[in-house]
mmCIF file of C-alpha atoms (C1' of nucleotides) and ligand atoms in Angstrom:
data_model
loop_
_atom_site.group_PDB
_atom_site.id
_atom_site.type_symbol
_atom_site.label_atom_id
_atom_site.label_comp_id
_atom_site.label_asym_id
_atom_site.label_seq_id
_atom_site.Cartn_x
_atom_site.Cartn_y
_atom_site.Cartn_z
ATOM 1 C CA MET A 1 -1.149 6.197 2.221
ATOM 2 C CA LEU A 2 -3.897 4.475 4.165
ATOM 3 C CA SER A 3 -4.334 0.712 4.244
ATOM 4 C CA ASN A 4 -7.660 -0.754 3.171
ATOM 5 C CA ALA A 5 -8.157 -1.715 6.774
ATOM 6 C CA CYS A 6 -7.844 1.902 7.799
ATOM 7 C CA LYS A 7 -10.165 3.144 5.074
ATOM 8 C CA TYR A 8 -12.811 0.664 6.166
ATOM 9 C CA ALA A 9 -12.335 1.747 9.761
ATOM 10 C CA ILE A 10 -12.669 5.454 9.011
ATOM 11 C CA ARG A 11 -15.799 5.008 6.963
ATOM 12 C CA SER A 12 -17.237 2.738 9.639
ATOM 13 C CA ILE A 13 -16.732 5.194 12.416
ATOM 14 C CA LEU A 14 -18.318 7.933 10.351
ATOM 15 C CA TYR A 15 -21.175 5.603 9.526
ATOM 16 C CA LEU A 16 -21.715 4.888 13.183
ATOM 17 C CA ALA A 17 -21.478 8.567 14.017
ATOM 18 C CA ILE A 18 -24.235 9.315 11.553
ATOM 19 C CA ASN A 19 -26.501 6.333 12.099
ATOM 20 C CA SER A 20 -26.046 4.870 15.558
ATOM 21 C CA SER A 21 -26.757 5.914 19.106
ATOM 22 C CA GLU A 22 -26.766 4.402 22.565
ATOM 23 C CA ASP A 23 -30.214 2.992 21.921
ATOM 24 C CA ASN A 24 -29.740 2.206 18.281
ATOM 25 C CA LYS A 25 -26.777 -0.096 18.139
ATOM 26 C CA ILE A 26 -25.776 -1.532 14.807
ATOM 27 C CA GLY A 27 -24.319 -4.958 14.060
ATOM 28 C CA VAL A 28 -21.285 -5.605 11.885
ATOM 29 C CA LYS A 29 -23.430 -7.276 9.305
ATOM 30 C CA ILE A 30 -25.399 -4.143 8.549
ATOM 31 C CA ILE A 31 -22.351 -1.893 8.580
ATOM 32 C CA ALA A 32 -20.448 -4.179 6.247
ATOM 33 C CA GLU A 33 -23.361 -4.310 3.851
ATOM 34 C CA GLU A 34 -23.932 -0.585 3.846
ATOM 35 C CA LEU A 35 -20.280 0.233 3.306
ATOM 36 C CA GLU A 36 -19.648 -2.692 0.978
ATOM 37 C CA THR A 37 -16.732 -4.032 2.957
ATOM 38 C CA PRO A 38 -15.798 -7.628 3.878
ATOM 39 C CA GLN A 39 -17.804 -8.493 6.941
ATOM 40 C CA PRO A 40 -15.503 -10.604 9.138
ATOM 41 C CA PHE A 41 -12.571 -8.360 8.361
ATOM 42 C CA LEU A 42 -14.537 -5.332 9.424
ATOM 43 C CA ALA A 43 -15.516 -7.137 12.620
ATOM 44 C CA LYS A 44 -11.840 -7.411 13.509
ATOM 45 C CA LEU A 45 -11.323 -3.732 12.888
ATOM 46 C CA LEU A 46 -14.293 -2.751 15.021
ATOM 47 C CA GLN A 47 -12.972 -4.932 17.807
ATOM 48 C CA GLN A 48 -9.674 -3.116 17.595
ATOM 49 C CA LEU A 49 -11.408 0.262 17.705
ATOM 50 C CA THR A 50 -13.471 -0.898 20.656
ATOM 51 C CA ARG A 51 -10.367 -1.977 22.543
ATOM 52 C CA ASP A 52 -8.969 1.495 21.945
ATOM 53 C CA LYS A 53 -12.201 3.081 23.150
ATOM 54 C CA LEU A 54 -12.922 4.734 19.854
ATOM 55 C CA VAL A 55 -16.235 2.971 19.443
ATOM 56 C CA SER A 56 -18.564 1.369 21.988
ATOM 57 C CA SER A 57 -20.289 -1.985 21.821
ATOM 58 C CA THR A 58 -22.491 -4.387 23.694
ATOM 59 C CA LYS A 59 -23.121 -8.042 23.066
ATOM 60 C CA GLY A 60 -26.354 -9.936 22.940
ATOM 61 C CA PRO A 61 -29.768 -9.121 21.476
ATOM 62 C CA ASN A 62 -30.078 -5.498 20.417
ATOM 63 C CA GLY A 63 -26.356 -5.353 20.862
ATOM 64 C CA GLY A 64 -23.966 -3.938 18.338
ATOM 65 C CA PHE A 65 -21.676 -0.998 17.829
ATOM 66 C CA TYR A 66 -22.367 2.644 18.473
ATOM 67 C CA LEU A 67 -20.642 5.870 19.432
ATOM 68 C CA ASN A 68 -21.176 7.573 22.740
ATOM 69 C CA GLU A 69 -20.549 11.261 23.427
ATOM 70 C CA LYS A 70 -16.929 10.634 24.272
ATOM 71 C CA ASN A 71 -16.368 8.620 21.103
ATOM 72 C CA LEU A 72 -17.789 11.461 19.034
ATOM 73 C CA ASN A 73 -15.142 13.790 20.347
ATOM 74 C CA ASN A 74 -12.275 11.738 19.059
ATOM 75 C CA ALA A 75 -10.609 12.521 15.767
ATOM 76 C CA VAL A 76 -10.193 10.520 12.579
ATOM 77 C CA TRP A 77 -6.504 10.679 13.355
ATOM 78 C CA ASP A 78 -7.113 8.487 16.404
ATOM 79 C CA VAL A 79 -8.593 5.852 14.135
ATOM 80 C CA ILE A 80 -5.543 6.009 11.887
ATOM 81 C CA ILE A 81 -3.217 5.643 14.854
ATOM 82 C CA SER A 82 -5.221 2.680 16.092
ATOM 83 C CA ILE A 83 -5.268 0.805 12.795
ATOM 84 C CA ASP A 84 -2.253 1.886 10.746
ATOM 85 C CA GLY A 85 0.030 3.816 13.044
ATOM 86 C CA THR A 86 1.517 7.076 11.850
ATOM 87 C CA ASP A 87 4.386 5.763 9.736
ATOM 88 C CA LYS A 88 2.632 5.711 6.396
ATOM 89 C CA PHE A 89 1.864 9.386 6.777
ATOM 90 C CA ASP A 90 5.343 10.451 7.720
ATOM 91 C CA ASN A 91 7.092 8.637 4.899
ATOM 92 C CA CYS A 92 8.533 10.280 1.839
ATOM 93 C CA PHE A 93 6.366 9.987 -1.259
ATOM 94 C CA LEU A 94 9.290 8.627 -3.284
ATOM 95 C CA GLY A 95 10.574 6.316 -0.602
ATOM 96 C CA LEU A 96 13.469 8.256 0.887
ATOM 97 C CA ALA A 97 14.299 7.102 4.379
ATOM 98 C CA LYS A 98 13.208 10.455 5.714
ATOM 99 C CA CYS A 99 10.841 13.132 4.528
ATOM 100 C CA ASP A 100 11.990 16.545 5.573
ATOM 101 C CA ASP A 101 12.364 20.063 4.284
ATOM 102 C CA ARG A 102 16.141 20.010 4.525
ATOM 103 C CA ASN A 103 16.656 17.111 2.133
ATOM 104 C CA PRO A 104 13.564 17.220 -0.032
ATOM 105 C CA CYS A 105 12.894 14.722 -2.796
ATOM 106 C CA PRO A 106 11.803 16.071 -6.181
ATOM 107 C CA VAL A 107 8.129 16.128 -5.231
ATOM 108 C CA HIS A 108 8.447 16.997 -1.566
ATOM 109 C CA PHE A 109 7.110 20.515 -1.918
ATOM 110 C CA ILE A 110 4.071 19.294 -3.759
ATOM 111 C CA VAL A 111 3.354 16.520 -1.286
ATOM 112 C CA SER A 112 4.148 18.308 1.919
ATOM 113 C CA PRO A 113 1.421 20.986 1.803
ATOM 114 C CA PHE A 114 -1.152 18.342 1.008
ATOM 115 C CA LYS A 115 -0.035 16.246 3.923
ATOM 116 C CA GLU A 116 -0.272 19.237 6.252
ATOM 117 C CA LYS A 117 -3.742 19.966 5.064
ATOM 118 C CA ILE A 118 -5.206 16.495 5.324
ATOM 119 C CA LEU A 119 -3.409 15.803 8.556
ATOM 120 C CA GLY A 120 -4.857 19.004 9.923
ATOM 121 C CA SER A 121 -8.326 17.905 8.983
ATOM 122 C CA PHE A 122 -7.879 14.449 10.469
ATOM 123 C CA ARG A 123 -6.303 15.689 13.641
ATOM 124 C CA ASP A 124 -8.082 18.899 14.482
ATOM 125 C CA LYS A 125 -11.641 18.056 13.639
ATOM 126 C CA THR A 126 -13.738 15.793 15.843
ATOM 127 C CA ILE A 127 -15.794 12.965 14.438
ATOM 128 C CA GLU A 128 -18.826 14.998 15.374
ATOM 129 C CA GLU A 129 -17.615 17.966 13.357
ATOM 130 C CA TYR A 130 -16.963 15.657 10.447
ATOM 131 C CA VAL A 131 -20.544 14.502 10.581
ATOM 132 C CA VAL A 132 -21.880 18.038 10.507
ATOM 133 C CA GLU A 133 -19.721 18.797 7.513
ATOM 134 C CA ILE A 134 -20.719 15.608 5.745
ATOM 135 C CA GLN A 135 -24.356 16.457 6.162
ATOM 136 C CA ASN A 136 -24.063 20.129 5.286
ATOM 137 C CA THR A 137 -22.095 19.527 2.142
ATOM 138 C CA ASN A 138 -23.573 16.250 0.902
ATOM 139 C CA ARG A 139 -20.552 14.043 1.194
ATOM 140 C CA VAL A 140 -20.848 10.290 0.865
ATOM 141 C CA ILE A 141 -19.139 7.490 2.727
ATOM 142 C CA SER A 142 -20.645 4.725 0.617
ATOM 143 C CA LEU A 143 -21.727 4.447 -2.969
ATOM 144 C CA LYS A 144 -24.302 1.773 -2.232
ATOM 145 C CA ASP A 145 -27.761 2.810 -3.443
ATOM 146 C CA LEU A 146 -26.342 5.635 -5.494
ATOM 147 C CA ASP A 147 -26.970 5.896 -9.201
ATOM 148 C CA LEU A 148 -23.534 5.713 -10.647
ATOM 149 C CA PHE A 149 -23.864 6.756 -14.225
ATOM 150 C CA GLU A 150 -20.742 5.891 -16.093
ATOM 151 C CA ASP A 151 -18.791 8.703 -17.646
ATOM 152 C CA GLU A 152 -20.238 8.922 -21.091
ATOM 153 C CA GLY A 153 -18.221 10.519 -23.863
ATOM 154 C CA SER A 154 -18.515 14.271 -23.255
ATOM 155 C CA MET B 1 -0.282 5.705 -3.486
ATOM 156 C CA LEU B 2 2.865 4.286 -5.064
ATOM 157 C CA SER B 3 4.212 0.819 -4.345
ATOM 158 C CA ASN B 4 7.746 0.466 -3.059
ATOM 159 C CA ALA B 5 8.570 -1.086 -6.397
ATOM 160 C CA CYS B 6 7.417 2.029 -8.163
ATOM 161 C CA LYS B 7 9.274 4.347 -5.825
ATOM 162 C CA TYR B 8 12.481 2.411 -6.431
ATOM 163 C CA ALA B 9 11.853 2.556 -10.168
ATOM 164 C CA ILE B 10 11.272 6.302 -10.234
ATOM 165 C CA ARG B 11 14.356 7.076 -8.218
ATOM 166 C CA SER B 12 16.381 4.702 -10.378
ATOM 167 C CA ILE B 13 15.356 6.319 -13.599
ATOM 168 C CA LEU B 14 16.183 9.735 -12.203
ATOM 169 C CA TYR B 15 19.487 8.396 -10.986
ATOM 170 C CA LEU B 16 20.306 7.068 -14.426
ATOM 171 C CA ALA B 17 19.197 10.306 -16.020
ATOM 172 C CA ILE B 18 21.624 12.204 -13.850
ATOM 173 C CA ASN B 19 24.561 9.810 -13.817
ATOM 174 C CA SER B 20 24.565 7.577 -16.855
ATOM 175 C CA SER B 21 25.078 7.975 -20.563
ATOM 176 C CA GLU B 22 25.528 5.798 -23.618
ATOM 177 C CA ASP B 23 29.201 5.411 -22.784
ATOM 178 C CA ASN B 24 28.844 5.337 -19.056
ATOM 179 C CA LYS B 25 26.521 2.491 -18.336
ATOM 180 C CA ILE B 26 25.818 1.607 -14.748
ATOM 181 C CA GLY B 27 25.199 -1.832 -13.247
ATOM 182 C CA VAL B 28 22.366 -2.713 -10.901
ATOM 183 C CA LYS B 29 24.777 -3.214 -8.082
ATOM 184 C CA ILE B 30 25.917 0.390 -8.067
ATOM 185 C CA ILE B 31 22.429 1.774 -8.503
ATOM 186 C CA ALA B 32 21.064 -0.355 -5.688
ATOM 187 C CA GLU B 33 23.863 0.742 -3.393
ATOM 188 C CA GLU B 34 23.513 4.406 -4.211
ATOM 189 C CA LEU B 35 19.758 4.418 -3.754
ATOM 190 C CA GLU B 36 19.789 1.992 -0.837
ATOM 191 C CA THR B 37 17.340 -0.408 -2.412
ATOM 192 C CA PRO B 38 17.326 -4.235 -2.511
ATOM 193 C CA GLN B 39 19.585 -5.219 -5.381
ATOM 194 C CA PRO B 40 17.893 -8.238 -7.012
ATOM 195 C CA PHE B 41 14.504 -6.662 -6.643
ATOM 196 C CA LEU B 42 15.696 -3.546 -8.369
ATOM 197 C CA ALA B 43 17.158 -5.708 -11.135
ATOM 198 C CA LYS B 44 13.696 -7.027 -11.863
ATOM 199 C CA LEU B 45 12.284 -3.554 -12.016
ATOM 200 C CA LEU B 46 14.971 -2.357 -14.384
ATOM 201 C CA GLN B 47 14.300 -5.331 -16.610
ATOM 202 C CA GLN B 48 10.664 -4.369 -16.700
ATOM 203 C CA LEU B 49 11.523 -0.789 -17.570
ATOM 204 C CA THR B 50 13.880 -2.015 -20.254
ATOM 205 C CA ARG B 51 11.166 -4.176 -21.785
ATOM 206 C CA ASP B 52 8.955 -1.116 -21.896
ATOM 207 C CA LYS B 53 11.735 0.896 -23.513
ATOM 208 C CA LEU B 54 11.962 3.366 -20.666
ATOM 209 C CA VAL B 55 15.587 2.578 -19.974
ATOM 210 C CA SER B 56 18.298 1.060 -22.175
ATOM 211 C CA SER B 57 20.764 -1.669 -21.345
ATOM 212 C CA THR B 58 23.517 -3.822 -22.739
ATOM 213 C CA LYS B 59 24.988 -7.019 -21.394
ATOM 214 C CA GLY B 60 28.580 -8.008 -20.996
ATOM 215 C CA PRO B 61 31.631 -6.115 -19.838
ATOM 216 C CA ASN B 62 31.071 -2.386 -19.578
ATOM 217 C CA GLY B 63 27.434 -3.197 -19.899
ATOM 218 C CA GLY B 64 24.738 -1.872 -17.646
ATOM 219 C CA PHE B 65 21.793 0.462 -17.704
ATOM 220 C CA TYR B 66 21.599 3.957 -19.128
ATOM 221 C CA LEU B 67 19.177 6.395 -20.681
ATOM 222 C CA ASN B 68 19.364 7.440 -24.301
ATOM 223 C CA GLU B 69 17.875 10.629 -25.728
ATOM 224 C CA LYS B 70 14.541 8.996 -26.316
ATOM 225 C CA ASN B 71 14.399 7.620 -22.794
ATOM 226 C CA LEU B 72 15.046 11.089 -21.429
ATOM 227 C CA ASN B 73 11.946 12.378 -23.126
ATOM 228 C CA ASN B 74 9.616 10.025 -21.366
ATOM 229 C CA ALA B 75 7.720 11.063 -18.264
ATOM 230 C CA VAL B 76 7.728 9.745 -14.729
ATOM 231 C CA TRP B 77 4.136 8.852 -15.413
ATOM 232 C CA ASP B 78 5.321 6.255 -17.935
ATOM 233 C CA VAL B 79 7.335 4.606 -15.204
ATOM 234 C CA ILE B 80 4.284 4.508 -12.962
ATOM 235 C CA ILE B 81 2.193 2.964 -15.711
ATOM 236 C CA SER B 82 4.888 0.374 -16.348
ATOM 237 C CA ILE B 83 5.299 -0.680 -12.726
ATOM 238 C CA ASP B 84 2.067 0.055 -10.881
ATOM 239 C CA GLY B 85 -0.566 0.832 -13.465
ATOM 240 C CA THR B 86 -2.827 3.820 -12.959
ATOM 241 C CA ASP B 87 -5.352 2.347 -10.541
ATOM 242 C CA LYS B 88 -3.722 3.437 -7.328
ATOM 243 C CA PHE B 89 -3.854 7.017 -8.481
ATOM 244 C CA ASP B 90 -7.460 6.985 -9.539
ATOM 245 C CA ASN B 91 -8.791 5.449 -6.362
ATOM 246 C CA CYS B 92 -10.671 7.309 -3.678
ATOM 247 C CA PHE B 93 -8.576 8.205 -0.661
ATOM 248 C CA LEU B 94 -11.123 6.655 1.685
ATOM 249 C CA GLY B 95 -11.756 3.568 -0.393
ATOM 250 C CA LEU B 96 -15.000 4.392 -2.185
ATOM 251 C CA ALA B 97 -15.419 2.351 -5.347
ATOM 252 C CA LYS B 98 -15.140 5.498 -7.389
ATOM 253 C CA CYS B 99 -13.523 8.855 -6.857
ATOM 254 C CA ASP B 100 -15.443 11.590 -8.552
ATOM 255 C CA ASP B 101 -16.673 15.113 -8.028
ATOM 256 C CA ARG B 102 -20.324 14.119 -8.144
ATOM 257 C CA ASN B 103 -20.187 11.747 -5.186
ATOM 258 C CA PRO B 104 -17.276 13.059 -3.184
ATOM 259 C CA CYS B 105 -16.095 11.436 0.014
ATOM 260 C CA PRO B 106 -15.457 13.698 3.013
ATOM 261 C CA VAL B 107 -11.887 14.443 1.975
ATOM 262 C CA HIS B 108 -12.294 14.401 -1.785
ATOM 263 C CA PHE B 109 -11.873 18.135 -2.231
ATOM 264 C CA ILE B 110 -8.675 18.109 -0.250
ATOM 265 C CA VAL B 111 -7.230 15.127 -2.089
ATOM 266 C CA SER B 112 -8.341 15.930 -5.580
ATOM 267 C CA PRO B 113 -6.356 19.151 -6.117
ATOM 268 C CA PHE B 114 -3.241 17.444 -4.838
ATOM 269 C CA LYS B 115 -3.740 14.566 -7.217
ATOM 270 C CA GLU B 116 -4.164 16.951 -10.120
ATOM 271 C CA LYS B 117 -1.007 18.744 -9.218
ATOM 272 C CA ILE B 118 1.257 15.760 -8.771
ATOM 273 C CA LEU B 119 -0.221 13.961 -11.727
ATOM 274 C CA GLY B 120 0.434 17.055 -13.791
ATOM 275 C CA SER B 121 4.036 17.052 -12.726
ATOM 276 C CA PHE B 122 4.479 13.375 -13.428
ATOM 277 C CA ARG B 123 2.730 13.467 -16.767
ATOM 278 C CA ASP B 124 3.696 16.774 -18.304
ATOM 279 C CA LYS B 125 7.343 16.994 -17.384
ATOM 280 C CA THR B 126 9.976 14.882 -19.110
ATOM 281 C CA ILE B 127 12.622 13.005 -17.200
ATOM 282 C CA GLU B 128 15.091 15.464 -18.623
ATOM 283 C CA GLU B 129 13.143 18.412 -17.265
ATOM 284 C CA TYR B 130 12.978 16.701 -13.908
ATOM 285 C CA VAL B 131 16.741 16.433 -13.881
ATOM 286 C CA VAL B 132 17.182 20.129 -14.596
ATOM 287 C CA GLU B 133 14.815 20.975 -11.784
ATOM 288 C CA ILE B 134 16.514 18.555 -9.404
ATOM 289 C CA GLN B 135 19.849 20.171 -10.079
ATOM 290 C CA ASN B 136 18.651 23.764 -10.005
ATOM 291 C CA THR B 137 16.797 23.370 -6.753
ATOM 292 C CA ASN B 138 18.986 20.909 -4.884
ATOM 293 C CA ARG B 139 16.619 18.025 -4.609
ATOM 294 C CA VAL B 140 17.806 14.598 -3.503
ATOM 295 C CA ILE B 141 16.872 11.127 -4.672
ATOM 296 C CA SER B 142 18.959 9.338 -2.067
ATOM 297 C CA LEU B 143 19.982 10.106 1.464
ATOM 298 C CA LYS B 144 23.108 8.034 1.243
ATOM 299 C CA ASP B 145 26.194 10.120 2.102
ATOM 300 C CA LEU B 146 24.069 12.883 3.557
ATOM 301 C CA ASP B 147 24.495 14.054 7.107
ATOM 302 C CA LEU B 148 21.169 13.367 8.631
ATOM 303 C CA PHE B 149 21.118 15.200 11.894
ATOM 304 C CA GLU B 150 18.224 14.023 13.992
ATOM 305 C CA ASP B 151 15.619 16.549 14.963
ATOM 306 C CA GLU B 152 16.855 17.805 18.274
ATOM 307 C CA GLY B 153 14.414 19.372 20.721
ATOM 308 C CA SER B 154 13.988 22.962 19.478
ATOM 309 C "C1'" DA C 1 -33.553 -21.361 33.496
ATOM 310 C "C1'" DC C 2 -33.248 -21.302 28.607
ATOM 311 C "C1'" DC C 3 -32.698 -19.732 23.985
ATOM 312 C "C1'" DA C 4 -31.469 -16.597 20.476
ATOM 313 C "C1'" DT C 5 -28.420 -12.963 19.351
ATOM 314 C "C1'" DT C 6 -24.334 -10.562 18.822
ATOM 315 C "C1'" DA C 7 -19.572 -9.171 19.941
ATOM 316 C "C1'" DA C 8 -14.802 -10.960 21.312
ATOM 317 C "C1'" DA C 9 -11.052 -13.728 20.641
ATOM 318 C "C1'" DG C 10 -8.159 -16.857 18.592
ATOM 319 C "C1'" DA C 11 -6.848 -19.712 14.835
ATOM 320 C "C1'" DT C 12 -6.421 -20.362 10.037
ATOM 321 C "C1'" DA C 13 -6.432 -19.303 4.926
ATOM 322 C "C1'" DT C 14 -5.579 -16.652 0.938
ATOM 323 C "C1'" DT C 15 -3.463 -13.221 -1.745
ATOM 324 C "C1'" DA C 16 -0.429 -9.753 -3.196
ATOM 325 C "C1'" DA C 17 3.857 -7.494 -2.485
ATOM 326 C "C1'" DT C 18 8.476 -7.857 -1.713
ATOM 327 C "C1'" DA C 19 12.755 -10.105 -2.035
ATOM 328 C "C1'" DT C 20 16.168 -13.616 -3.495
ATOM 329 C "C1'" DC C 21 18.309 -17.399 -6.072
ATOM 330 C "C1'" DT C 22 19.694 -19.915 -10.192
ATOM 331 C "C1'" DT C 23 20.321 -20.557 -14.900
ATOM 332 C "C1'" DT C 24 20.706 -18.696 -19.441
ATOM 333 C "C1'" DT C 25 21.964 -15.390 -22.909
ATOM 334 C "C1'" DA C 26 24.507 -11.583 -24.901
ATOM 335 C "C1'" DC C 27 28.464 -8.911 -25.239
ATOM 336 C "C1'" DT C 28 33.556 -7.316 -24.873
ATOM 337 C "C1'" DA C 29 38.217 -7.670 -24.491
ATOM 338 C "C1'" DT C 30 42.064 -10.488 -24.910
ATOM 339 C "C1'" DA D 1 38.062 -19.126 -29.774
ATOM 340 C "C1'" DT D 2 37.953 -18.202 -24.937
ATOM 341 C "C1'" DA D 3 37.113 -16.238 -20.533
ATOM 342 C "C1'" DG D 4 34.950 -12.919 -17.876
ATOM 343 C "C1'" DT D 5 31.238 -9.797 -17.143
ATOM 344 C "C1'" DA D 6 26.687 -8.186 -16.753
ATOM 345 C "C1'" DA D 7 21.782 -8.290 -17.971
ATOM 346 C "C1'" DA D 8 17.556 -11.363 -18.859
ATOM 347 C "C1'" DA D 9 14.589 -14.693 -17.518
ATOM 348 C "C1'" DG D 10 12.466 -17.918 -14.763
ATOM 349 C "C1'" DA D 11 11.811 -20.163 -10.456
ATOM 350 C "C1'" DT D 12 11.488 -19.860 -5.583
ATOM 351 C "C1'" DA D 13 11.101 -17.755 -0.806
ATOM 352 C "C1'" DT D 14 9.533 -14.602 2.543
ATOM 353 C "C1'" DT D 15 6.588 -11.290 4.497
ATOM 354 C "C1'" DA D 16 2.761 -8.448 5.267
ATOM 355 C "C1'" DA D 17 -1.932 -7.477 4.209
ATOM 356 C "C1'" DT D 18 -6.323 -9.094 3.635
ATOM 357 C "C1'" DA D 19 -9.928 -12.194 4.536
ATOM 358 C "C1'" DT D 20 -12.421 -16.036 6.756
ATOM 359 C "C1'" DC D 21 -13.682 -19.584 10.133
ATOM 360 C "C1'" DT D 22 -14.564 -21.406 14.684
ATOM 361 C "C1'" DT D 23 -15.183 -21.157 19.396
ATOM 362 C "C1'" DT D 24 -16.264 -18.549 23.516
ATOM 363 C "C1'" DA D 25 -18.463 -15.005 26.330
ATOM 364 C "C1'" DA D 26 -21.910 -11.660 27.351
ATOM 365 C "C1'" DT D 27 -26.673 -9.911 27.119
ATOM 366 C "C1'" DG D 28 -31.680 -9.614 26.709
ATOM 367 C "C1'" DG D 29 -36.166 -11.532 26.043
ATOM 368 C "C1'" DT D 30 -39.290 -15.236 27.017
HETATM 369 S S1 LIG E 201 11.095 14.095 1.008
HETATM 370 FE FE1 LIG E 201 9.863 13.028 -0.404
HETATM 371 S S2 LIG E 201 7.893 13.691 0.143
HETATM 372 FE FE2 LIG E 201 9.145 14.731 1.572
HETATM 373 S S1 LIG E 202 -14.118 10.458 -3.586
HETATM 374 FE FE1 LIG E 202 -12.686 10.044 -2.012
HETATM 375 S S2 LIG E 202 -10.945 11.032 -2.739
HETATM 376 FE FE2 LIG E 202 -12.336 11.405 -4.329
#
DNA sequence: ACCATTAAAGATATTAATATCTTTTACTAT
DNA sequence: ATAGTAAAAGATATTAATATCTTTAATGGT
């Protein structure tokens, strides 16, 4: 439903929203390490997001990526549009040429409400609101540094 | 979430469940046309499903693919396991290394209930039960031959 | 002015998914 | 037996996604 590229991009922008500011810019290297993503690939994605004015950047010493006030008011959906486009979301779960209520595939009415819900979240909430929610409800965008105990038998 | 391959495979098995029988075997060519999928690619997939005993086939004149009673009692989930494996389903929607309730990503509690629901449907219902439901509730597995009127402005 | 730093841009490489082609094998009807 | 049909199997081709490398441009500190 989302490409790896897009997943990296979403987590990156949330990471920047949480950790960066105009006078605390962060380089790709750090971001890639923290999110455990391939560094040069992520660089490409951040460049793309910068071109689309979803993140801000400056070059040179103390340079790096960050989000300004305007960037914080964008939505996750904007990131998806920038990286993946909307197609993947609109497609039928079983590969029909069209996903719609009039000619529903066997799982359409399971998939469709989910899509509405997650699309709503991506589209109607700002990055800033996402951050508040992440912090209030202890959500994670990386598993680095977390104790991951394996599922032991019951 | 599902590869194209897997989507083709699922729709094919449902197609066979609805249209074929021991004495009405159907060739790849027909199936591919009806479902609007690439023919030789679909052939490969059907071979794979046949190896895994999810569909039946015979060669030669009047040969083709069909489902026997046993095949009808498998689940869609078996098709997914055969073609895609389970990984894609288990993965976190935002690309975290692990998807679990203890370290949830920002959308985990939107995604997780959906996953449960669709997985339940795929795993607990037999192909045969799917067919009944498809017929009782007018679901489609192909848009071929359907009038697809474009969405006109309100 | 110069150097170190970091993003931007463009080119290239690798991999996995998708798709097709060719040959072989099994089966049926005549 | 023989010919025709259709799947099975194996090899190949194409495409898209993922990943990396190299060069260039901008910036800040000394
Ligand atoms: S028609 Fe298949 S998900 Fe909507
Ligand atoms: S942790 Fe991301 S979907 Fe479960």
